Short mmCIF file of N, CA and C in Angstrom, two decimals:
data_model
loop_
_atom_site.label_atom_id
_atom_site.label_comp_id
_atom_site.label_asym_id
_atom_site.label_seq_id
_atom_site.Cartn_x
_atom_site.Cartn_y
_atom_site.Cartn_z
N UNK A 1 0.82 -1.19 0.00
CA UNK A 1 0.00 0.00 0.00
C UNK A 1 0.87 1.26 0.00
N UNK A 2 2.45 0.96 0.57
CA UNK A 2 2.48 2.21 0.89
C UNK A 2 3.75 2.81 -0.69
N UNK A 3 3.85 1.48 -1.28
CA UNK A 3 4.66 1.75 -2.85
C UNK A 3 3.33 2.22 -3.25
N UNK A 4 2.37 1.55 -3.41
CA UNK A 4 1.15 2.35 -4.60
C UNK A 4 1.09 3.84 -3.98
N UNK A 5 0.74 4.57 -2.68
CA UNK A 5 0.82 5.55 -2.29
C UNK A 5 1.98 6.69 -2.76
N UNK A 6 2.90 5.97 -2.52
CA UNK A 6 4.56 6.75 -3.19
C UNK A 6 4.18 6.81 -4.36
N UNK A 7 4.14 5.69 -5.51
CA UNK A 7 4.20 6.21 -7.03
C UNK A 7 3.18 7.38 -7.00
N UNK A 8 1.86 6.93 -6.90
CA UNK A 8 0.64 7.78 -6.72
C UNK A 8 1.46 9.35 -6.65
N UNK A 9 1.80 9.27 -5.75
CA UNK A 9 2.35 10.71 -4.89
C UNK A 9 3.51 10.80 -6.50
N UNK A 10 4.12 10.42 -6.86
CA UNK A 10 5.24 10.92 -7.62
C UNK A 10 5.21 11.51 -9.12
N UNK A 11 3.67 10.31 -9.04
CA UNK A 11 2.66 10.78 -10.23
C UNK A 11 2.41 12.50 -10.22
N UNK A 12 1.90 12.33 -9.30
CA UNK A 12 1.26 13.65 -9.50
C UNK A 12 1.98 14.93 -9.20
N UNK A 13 3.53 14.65 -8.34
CA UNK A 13 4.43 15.82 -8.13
C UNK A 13 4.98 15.86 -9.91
N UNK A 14 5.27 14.90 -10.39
CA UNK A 14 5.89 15.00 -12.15
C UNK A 14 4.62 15.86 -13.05
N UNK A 15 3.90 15.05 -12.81
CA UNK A 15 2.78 16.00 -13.57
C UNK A 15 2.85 17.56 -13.22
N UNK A 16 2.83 17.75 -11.91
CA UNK A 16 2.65 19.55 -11.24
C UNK A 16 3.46 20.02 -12.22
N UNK A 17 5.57 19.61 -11.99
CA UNK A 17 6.20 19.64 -12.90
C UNK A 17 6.21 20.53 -13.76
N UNK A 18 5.39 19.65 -14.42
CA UNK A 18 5.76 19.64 -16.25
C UNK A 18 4.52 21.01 -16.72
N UNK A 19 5.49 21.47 -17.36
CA UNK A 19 4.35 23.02 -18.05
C UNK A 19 3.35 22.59 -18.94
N UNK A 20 1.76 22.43 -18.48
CA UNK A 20 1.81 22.22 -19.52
C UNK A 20 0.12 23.45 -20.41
N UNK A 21 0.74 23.12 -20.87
CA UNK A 21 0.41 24.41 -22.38
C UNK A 21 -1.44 24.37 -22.16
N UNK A 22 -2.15 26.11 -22.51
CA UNK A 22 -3.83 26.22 -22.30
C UNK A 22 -4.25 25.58 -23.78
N UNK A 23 -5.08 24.83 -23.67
CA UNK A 23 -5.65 24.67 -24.83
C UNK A 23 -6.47 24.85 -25.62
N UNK A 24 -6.49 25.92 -25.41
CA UNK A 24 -7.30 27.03 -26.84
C UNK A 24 -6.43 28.39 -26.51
N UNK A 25 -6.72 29.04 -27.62
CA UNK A 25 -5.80 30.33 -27.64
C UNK A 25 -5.88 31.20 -26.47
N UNK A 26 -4.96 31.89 -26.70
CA UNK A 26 -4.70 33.36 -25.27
C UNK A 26 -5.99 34.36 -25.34
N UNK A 27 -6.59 34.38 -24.80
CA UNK A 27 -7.27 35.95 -25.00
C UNK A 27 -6.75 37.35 -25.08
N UNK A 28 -6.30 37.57 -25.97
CA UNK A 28 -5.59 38.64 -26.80
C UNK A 28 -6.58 39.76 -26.81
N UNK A 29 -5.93 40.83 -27.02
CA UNK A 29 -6.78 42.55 -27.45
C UNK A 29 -5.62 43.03 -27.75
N UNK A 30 -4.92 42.39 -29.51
CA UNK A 30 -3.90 43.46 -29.74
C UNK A 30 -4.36 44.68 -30.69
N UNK A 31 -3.79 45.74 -30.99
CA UNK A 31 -3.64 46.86 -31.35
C UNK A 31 -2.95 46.05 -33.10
N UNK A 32 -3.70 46.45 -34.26
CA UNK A 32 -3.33 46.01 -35.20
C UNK A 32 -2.43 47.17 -35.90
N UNK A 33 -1.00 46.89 -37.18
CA UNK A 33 -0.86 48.18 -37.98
C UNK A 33 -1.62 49.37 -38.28
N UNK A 34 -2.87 48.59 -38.48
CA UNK A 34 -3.92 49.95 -39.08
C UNK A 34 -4.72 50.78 -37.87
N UNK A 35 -4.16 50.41 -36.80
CA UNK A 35 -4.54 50.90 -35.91
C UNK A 35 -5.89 50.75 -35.78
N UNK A 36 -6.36 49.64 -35.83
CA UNK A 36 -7.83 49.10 -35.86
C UNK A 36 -7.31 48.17 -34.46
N UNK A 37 -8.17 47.46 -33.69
CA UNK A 37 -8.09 46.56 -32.60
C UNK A 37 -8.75 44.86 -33.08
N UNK A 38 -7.90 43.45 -32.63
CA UNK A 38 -8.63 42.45 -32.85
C UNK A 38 -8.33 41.37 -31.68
N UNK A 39 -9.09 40.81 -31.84
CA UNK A 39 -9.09 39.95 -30.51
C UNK A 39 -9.47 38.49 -31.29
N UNK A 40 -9.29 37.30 -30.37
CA UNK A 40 -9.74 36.00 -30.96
C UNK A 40 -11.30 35.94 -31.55
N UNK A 41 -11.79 36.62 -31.03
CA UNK A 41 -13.17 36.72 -31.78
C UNK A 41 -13.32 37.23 -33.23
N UNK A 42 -12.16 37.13 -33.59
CA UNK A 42 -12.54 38.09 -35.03
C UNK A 42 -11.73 36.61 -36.00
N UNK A 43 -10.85 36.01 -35.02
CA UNK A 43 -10.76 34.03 -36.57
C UNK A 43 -11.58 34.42 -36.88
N UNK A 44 -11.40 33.89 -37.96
CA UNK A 44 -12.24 32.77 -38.99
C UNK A 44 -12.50 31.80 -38.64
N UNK A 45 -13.53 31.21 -38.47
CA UNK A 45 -14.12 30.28 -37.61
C UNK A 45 -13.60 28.84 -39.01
N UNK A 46 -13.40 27.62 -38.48
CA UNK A 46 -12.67 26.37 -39.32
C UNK A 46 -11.53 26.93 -39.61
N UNK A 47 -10.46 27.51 -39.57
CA UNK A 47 -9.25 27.78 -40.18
C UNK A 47 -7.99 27.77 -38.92
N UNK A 48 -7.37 26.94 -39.75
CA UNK A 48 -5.95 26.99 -38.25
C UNK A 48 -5.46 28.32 -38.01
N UNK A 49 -4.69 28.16 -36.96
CA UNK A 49 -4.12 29.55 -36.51
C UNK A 49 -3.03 29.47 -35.55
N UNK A 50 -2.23 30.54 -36.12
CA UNK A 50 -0.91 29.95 -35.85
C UNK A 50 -0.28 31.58 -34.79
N UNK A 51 -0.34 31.23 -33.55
CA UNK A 51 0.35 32.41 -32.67
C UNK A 51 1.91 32.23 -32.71
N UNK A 52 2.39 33.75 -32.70
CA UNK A 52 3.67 33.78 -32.71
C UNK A 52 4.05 35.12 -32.17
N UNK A 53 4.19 34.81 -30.33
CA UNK A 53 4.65 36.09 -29.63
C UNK A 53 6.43 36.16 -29.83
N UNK A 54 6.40 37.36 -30.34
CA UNK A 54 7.72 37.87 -30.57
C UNK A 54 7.95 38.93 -30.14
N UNK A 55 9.44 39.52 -30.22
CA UNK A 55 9.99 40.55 -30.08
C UNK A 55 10.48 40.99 -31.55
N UNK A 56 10.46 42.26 -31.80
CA UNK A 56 10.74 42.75 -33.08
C UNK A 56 12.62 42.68 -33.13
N UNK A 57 12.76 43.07 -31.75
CA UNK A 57 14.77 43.44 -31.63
C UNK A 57 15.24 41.99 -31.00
N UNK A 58 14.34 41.16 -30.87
CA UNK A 58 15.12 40.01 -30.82
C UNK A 58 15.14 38.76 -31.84
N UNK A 59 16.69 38.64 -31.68
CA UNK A 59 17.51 37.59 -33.09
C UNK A 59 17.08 36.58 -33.13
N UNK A 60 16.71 35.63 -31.95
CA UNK A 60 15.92 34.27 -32.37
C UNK A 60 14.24 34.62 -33.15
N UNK A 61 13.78 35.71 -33.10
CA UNK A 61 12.51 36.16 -33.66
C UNK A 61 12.75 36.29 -35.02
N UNK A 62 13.71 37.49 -35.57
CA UNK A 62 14.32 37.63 -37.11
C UNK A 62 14.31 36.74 -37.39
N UNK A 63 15.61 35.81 -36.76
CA UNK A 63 16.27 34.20 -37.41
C UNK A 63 15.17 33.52 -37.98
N UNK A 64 13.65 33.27 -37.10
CA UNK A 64 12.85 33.04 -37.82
C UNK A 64 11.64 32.76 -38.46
N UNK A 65 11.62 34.43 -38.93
CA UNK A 65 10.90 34.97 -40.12
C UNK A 65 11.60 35.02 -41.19
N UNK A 66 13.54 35.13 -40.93
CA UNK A 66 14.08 34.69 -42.41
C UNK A 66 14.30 33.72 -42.77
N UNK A 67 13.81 32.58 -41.88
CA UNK A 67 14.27 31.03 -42.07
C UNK A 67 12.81 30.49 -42.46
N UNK A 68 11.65 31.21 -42.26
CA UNK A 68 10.21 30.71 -42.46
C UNK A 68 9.89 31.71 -43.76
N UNK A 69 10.53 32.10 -44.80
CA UNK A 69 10.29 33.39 -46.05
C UNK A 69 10.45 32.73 -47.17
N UNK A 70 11.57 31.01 -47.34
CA UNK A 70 11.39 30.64 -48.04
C UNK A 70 10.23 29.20 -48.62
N UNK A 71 10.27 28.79 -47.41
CA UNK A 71 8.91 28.15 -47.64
C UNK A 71 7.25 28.68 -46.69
N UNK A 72 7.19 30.18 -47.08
CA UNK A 72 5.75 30.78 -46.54
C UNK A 72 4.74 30.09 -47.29
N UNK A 73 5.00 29.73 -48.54
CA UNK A 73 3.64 28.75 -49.02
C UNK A 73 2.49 28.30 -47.62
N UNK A 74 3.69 26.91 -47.36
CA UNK A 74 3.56 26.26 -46.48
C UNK A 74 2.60 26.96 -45.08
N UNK A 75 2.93 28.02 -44.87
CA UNK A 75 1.75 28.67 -44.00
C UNK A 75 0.74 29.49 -44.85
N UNK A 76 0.05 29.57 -46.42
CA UNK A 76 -0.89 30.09 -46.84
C UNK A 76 -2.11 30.00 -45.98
N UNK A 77 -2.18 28.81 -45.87
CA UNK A 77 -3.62 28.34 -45.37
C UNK A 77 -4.48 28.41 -43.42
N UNK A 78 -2.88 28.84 -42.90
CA UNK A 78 -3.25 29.57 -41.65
C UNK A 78 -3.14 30.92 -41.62
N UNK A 79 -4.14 31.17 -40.55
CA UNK A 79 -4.51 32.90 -40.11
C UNK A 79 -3.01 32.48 -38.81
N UNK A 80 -1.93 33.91 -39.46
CA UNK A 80 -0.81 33.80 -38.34
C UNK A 80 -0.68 35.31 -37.52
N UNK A 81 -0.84 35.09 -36.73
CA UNK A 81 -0.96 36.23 -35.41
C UNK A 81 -0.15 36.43 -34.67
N UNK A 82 1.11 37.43 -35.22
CA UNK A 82 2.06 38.15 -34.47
C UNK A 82 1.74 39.04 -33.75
N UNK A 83 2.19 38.39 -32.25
CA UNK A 83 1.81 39.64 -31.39
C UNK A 83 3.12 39.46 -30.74
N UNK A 84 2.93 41.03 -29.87
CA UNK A 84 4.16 41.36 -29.20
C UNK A 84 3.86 42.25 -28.01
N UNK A 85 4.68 42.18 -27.11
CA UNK A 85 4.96 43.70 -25.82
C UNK A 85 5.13 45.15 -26.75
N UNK A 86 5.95 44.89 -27.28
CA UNK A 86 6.88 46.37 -27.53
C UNK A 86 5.93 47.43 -28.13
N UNK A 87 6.62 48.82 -28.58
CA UNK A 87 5.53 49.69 -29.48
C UNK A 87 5.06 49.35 -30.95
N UNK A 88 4.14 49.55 -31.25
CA UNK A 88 3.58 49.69 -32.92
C UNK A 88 4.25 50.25 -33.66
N UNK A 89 5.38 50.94 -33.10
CA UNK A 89 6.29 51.42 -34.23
C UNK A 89 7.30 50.38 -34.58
N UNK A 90 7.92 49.86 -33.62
CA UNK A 90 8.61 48.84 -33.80
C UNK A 90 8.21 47.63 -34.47
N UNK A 91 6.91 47.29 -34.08
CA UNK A 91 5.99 45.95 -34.89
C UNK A 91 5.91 46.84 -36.66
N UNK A 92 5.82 47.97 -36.70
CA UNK A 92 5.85 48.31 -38.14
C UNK A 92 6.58 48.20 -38.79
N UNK A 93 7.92 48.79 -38.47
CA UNK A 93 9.08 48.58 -38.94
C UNK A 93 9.39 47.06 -38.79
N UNK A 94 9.45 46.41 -38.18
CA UNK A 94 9.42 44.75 -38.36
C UNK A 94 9.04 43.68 -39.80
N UNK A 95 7.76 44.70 -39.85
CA UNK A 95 7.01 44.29 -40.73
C UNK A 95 7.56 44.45 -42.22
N UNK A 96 7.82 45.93 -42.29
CA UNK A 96 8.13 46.53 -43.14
C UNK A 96 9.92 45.58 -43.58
N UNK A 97 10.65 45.71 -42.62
CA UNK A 97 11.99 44.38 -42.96
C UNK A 97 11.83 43.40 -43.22
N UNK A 98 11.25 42.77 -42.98
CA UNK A 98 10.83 41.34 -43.20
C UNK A 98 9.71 41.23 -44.68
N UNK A 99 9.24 42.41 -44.79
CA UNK A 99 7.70 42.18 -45.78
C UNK A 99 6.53 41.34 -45.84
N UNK A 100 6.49 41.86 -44.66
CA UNK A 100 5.35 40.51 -44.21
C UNK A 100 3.89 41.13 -44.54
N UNK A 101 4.06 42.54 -44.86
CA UNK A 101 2.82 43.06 -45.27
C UNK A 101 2.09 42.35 -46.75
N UNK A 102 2.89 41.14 -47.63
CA UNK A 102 2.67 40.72 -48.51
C UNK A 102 2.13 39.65 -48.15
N UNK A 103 1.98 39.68 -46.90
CA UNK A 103 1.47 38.17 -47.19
C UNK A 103 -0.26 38.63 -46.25
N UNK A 104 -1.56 38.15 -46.75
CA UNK A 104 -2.74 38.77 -46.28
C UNK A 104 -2.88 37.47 -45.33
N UNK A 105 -2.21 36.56 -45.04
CA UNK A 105 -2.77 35.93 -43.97
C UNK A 105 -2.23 36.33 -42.82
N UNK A 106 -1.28 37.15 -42.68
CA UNK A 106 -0.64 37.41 -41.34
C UNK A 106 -0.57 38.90 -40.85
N UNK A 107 -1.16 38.83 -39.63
CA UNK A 107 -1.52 39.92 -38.41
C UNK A 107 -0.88 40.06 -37.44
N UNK A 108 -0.28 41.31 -37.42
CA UNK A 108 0.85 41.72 -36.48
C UNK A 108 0.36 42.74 -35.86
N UNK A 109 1.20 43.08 -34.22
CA UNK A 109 0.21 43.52 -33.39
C UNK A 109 0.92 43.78 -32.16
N UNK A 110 0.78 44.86 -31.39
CA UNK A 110 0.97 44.90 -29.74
C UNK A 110 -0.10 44.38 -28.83
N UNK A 111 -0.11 43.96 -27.96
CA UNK A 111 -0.95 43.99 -26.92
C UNK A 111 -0.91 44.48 -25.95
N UNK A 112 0.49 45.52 -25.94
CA UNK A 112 0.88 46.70 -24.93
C UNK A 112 1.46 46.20 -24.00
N UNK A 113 1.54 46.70 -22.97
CA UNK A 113 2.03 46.53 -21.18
C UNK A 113 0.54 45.58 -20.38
N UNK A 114 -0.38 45.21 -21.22
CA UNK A 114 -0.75 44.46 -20.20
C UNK A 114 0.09 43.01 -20.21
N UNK A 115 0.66 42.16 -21.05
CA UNK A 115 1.39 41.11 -20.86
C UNK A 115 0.70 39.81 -20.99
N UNK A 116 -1.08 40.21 -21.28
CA UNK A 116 -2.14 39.23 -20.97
C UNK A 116 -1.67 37.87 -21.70
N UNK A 117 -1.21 38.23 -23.11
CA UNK A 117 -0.56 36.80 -23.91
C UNK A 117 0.20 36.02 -22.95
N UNK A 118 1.63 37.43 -22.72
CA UNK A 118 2.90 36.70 -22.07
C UNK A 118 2.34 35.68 -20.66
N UNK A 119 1.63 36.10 -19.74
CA UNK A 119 1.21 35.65 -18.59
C UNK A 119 0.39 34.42 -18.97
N UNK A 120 -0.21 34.18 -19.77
CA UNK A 120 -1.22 33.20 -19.92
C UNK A 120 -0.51 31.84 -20.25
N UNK A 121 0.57 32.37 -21.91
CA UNK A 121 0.90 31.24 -21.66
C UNK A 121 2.61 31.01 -21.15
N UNK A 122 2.99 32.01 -19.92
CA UNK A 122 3.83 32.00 -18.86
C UNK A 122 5.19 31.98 -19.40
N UNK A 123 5.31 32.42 -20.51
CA UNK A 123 6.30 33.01 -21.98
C UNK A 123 7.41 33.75 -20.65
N UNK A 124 8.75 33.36 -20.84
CA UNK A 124 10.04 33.47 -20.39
C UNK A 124 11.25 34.03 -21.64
N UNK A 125 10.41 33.65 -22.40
CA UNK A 125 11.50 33.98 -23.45
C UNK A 125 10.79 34.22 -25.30
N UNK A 126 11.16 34.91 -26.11
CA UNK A 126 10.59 35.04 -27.45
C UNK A 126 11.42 34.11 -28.70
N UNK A 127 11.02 33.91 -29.22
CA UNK A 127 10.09 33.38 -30.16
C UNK A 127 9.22 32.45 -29.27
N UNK A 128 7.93 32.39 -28.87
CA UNK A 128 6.91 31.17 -28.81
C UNK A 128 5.78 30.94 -29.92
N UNK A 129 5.74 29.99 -30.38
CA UNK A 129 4.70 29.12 -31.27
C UNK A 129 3.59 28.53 -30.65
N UNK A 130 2.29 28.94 -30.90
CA UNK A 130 1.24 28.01 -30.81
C UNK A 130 0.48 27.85 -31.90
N UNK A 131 0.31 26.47 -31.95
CA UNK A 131 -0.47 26.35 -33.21
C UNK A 131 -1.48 25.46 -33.26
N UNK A 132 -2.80 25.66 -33.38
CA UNK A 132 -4.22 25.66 -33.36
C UNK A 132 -4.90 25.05 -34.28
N UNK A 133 -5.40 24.31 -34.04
CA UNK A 133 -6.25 23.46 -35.49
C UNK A 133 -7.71 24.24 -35.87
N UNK A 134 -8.34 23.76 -36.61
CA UNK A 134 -9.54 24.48 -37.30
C UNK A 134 -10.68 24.40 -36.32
N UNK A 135 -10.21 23.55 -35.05
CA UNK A 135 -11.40 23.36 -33.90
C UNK A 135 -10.74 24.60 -33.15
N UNK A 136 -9.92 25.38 -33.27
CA UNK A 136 -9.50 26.07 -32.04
C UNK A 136 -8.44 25.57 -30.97
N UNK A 137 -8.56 24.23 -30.95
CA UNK A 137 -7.60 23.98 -29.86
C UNK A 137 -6.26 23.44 -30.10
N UNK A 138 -5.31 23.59 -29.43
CA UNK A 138 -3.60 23.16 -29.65
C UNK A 138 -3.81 21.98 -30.13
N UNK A 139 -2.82 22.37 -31.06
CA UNK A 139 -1.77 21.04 -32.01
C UNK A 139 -0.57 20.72 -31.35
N UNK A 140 -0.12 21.96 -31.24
CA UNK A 140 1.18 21.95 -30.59
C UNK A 140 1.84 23.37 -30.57
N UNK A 141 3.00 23.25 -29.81
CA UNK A 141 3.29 25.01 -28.87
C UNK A 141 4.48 23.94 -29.32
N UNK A 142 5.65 25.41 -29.80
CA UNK A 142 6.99 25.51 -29.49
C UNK A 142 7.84 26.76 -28.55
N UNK A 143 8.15 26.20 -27.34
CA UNK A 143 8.84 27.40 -26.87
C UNK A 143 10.00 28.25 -26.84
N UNK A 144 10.81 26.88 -27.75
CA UNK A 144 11.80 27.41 -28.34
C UNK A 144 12.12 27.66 -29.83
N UNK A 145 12.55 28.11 -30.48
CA UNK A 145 12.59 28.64 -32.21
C UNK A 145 13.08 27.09 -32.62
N UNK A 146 11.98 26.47 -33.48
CA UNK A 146 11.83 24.87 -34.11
C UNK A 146 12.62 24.86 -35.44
N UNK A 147 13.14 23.46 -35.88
CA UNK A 147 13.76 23.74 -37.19
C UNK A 147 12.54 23.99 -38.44
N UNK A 148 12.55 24.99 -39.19
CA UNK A 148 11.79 25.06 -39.98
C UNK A 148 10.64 23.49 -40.52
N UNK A 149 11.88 22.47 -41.02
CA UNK A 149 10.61 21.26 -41.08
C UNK A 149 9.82 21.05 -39.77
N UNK A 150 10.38 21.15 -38.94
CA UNK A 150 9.36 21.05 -37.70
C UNK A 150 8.12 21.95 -37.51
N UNK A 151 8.14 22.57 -37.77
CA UNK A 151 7.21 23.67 -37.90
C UNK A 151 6.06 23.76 -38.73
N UNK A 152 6.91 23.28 -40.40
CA UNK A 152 5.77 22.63 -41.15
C UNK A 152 5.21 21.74 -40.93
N UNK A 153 5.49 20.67 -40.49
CA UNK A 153 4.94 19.19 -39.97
C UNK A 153 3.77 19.78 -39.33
N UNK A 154 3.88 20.34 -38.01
CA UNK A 154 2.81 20.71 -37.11
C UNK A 154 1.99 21.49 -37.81
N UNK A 155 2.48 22.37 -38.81
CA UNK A 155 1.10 22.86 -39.38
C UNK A 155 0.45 21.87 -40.09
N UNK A 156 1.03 20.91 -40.74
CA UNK A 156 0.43 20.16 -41.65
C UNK A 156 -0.74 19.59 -40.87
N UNK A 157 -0.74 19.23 -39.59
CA UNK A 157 -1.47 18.41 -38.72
C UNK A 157 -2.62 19.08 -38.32
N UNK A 158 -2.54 20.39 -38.45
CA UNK A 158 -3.70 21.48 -37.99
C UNK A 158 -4.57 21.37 -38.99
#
């Protein structure tokens, strides 16, 4: 009785542990380029969706949007939602380096000093990936910057 009690018990301290990820998106209110406002209520309802909290001045973020530019195909078919802390000027200019304004599936964005993304899903560090199937709920979260095939794979699955 008192081994089944121990595992029991060890069970559930590993589980506490382990981070593990909300499953459906952050409740967001970012501030868009056009200075219009959108929140998860505005998906497209059936269509994957792919979060990606970044920093505009940080290098694992650049690294990759220039490592995800040659196969963007591959994300046509998701709604991708860059959000960030920093100012709208900075998310512009981001935009504007990278040219991401060419591509109409992807929405870039502050959500200011409230942090509501960062806190939710308890983000320590930038680049994070979540990515969402056409029901809304996780496929899979990367918290660290994935090798590009990795990345496609998981969308493929959404």
């Amino acid at each position: 009785m008192k081994k089944l009690l121990f595992a029991f018990t060890l069970l559930i301290a590993i589980a506490g542990c382990s981070k593990a990820q909300p499953p459906v998106i952050a409740p967001y209110k970012m501030l868009k380029l056009d200075n219009t406002w959108t929140t998860p209520a505005d998906l497209k309802k059936d269509k994957p969706t792919m979060l990606i909290y970044f920093a505009p001045d940080c290098n694992h973020c650049q690294k990759l949007i220039y490592d995800m530019k040659p196969v963007m195909n591959a994300f046509k078919n998701m709604q991708v939602i860059m959000i960030t802390f920093t100012d709208i000027k900075m998310v512009k200019n981001f935009s504007d380096d990278y040219g991401l304004g060419a591509y109409k599936n992807f929405t870039l964005g502050t959500e200011g000093y409230t942090y509501a993304v960062q806190k939710y899903y308890q983000l320590r560090s930038t680049p994070y990936i979540a990515i969402y199937g056409k029901d809304g709920h996780l496929v899979q979260a990367f918290e660290k910057v994935p090798k590009i095939p990795e990345l496609v794979a998981a969308v493929k699955k959404a």
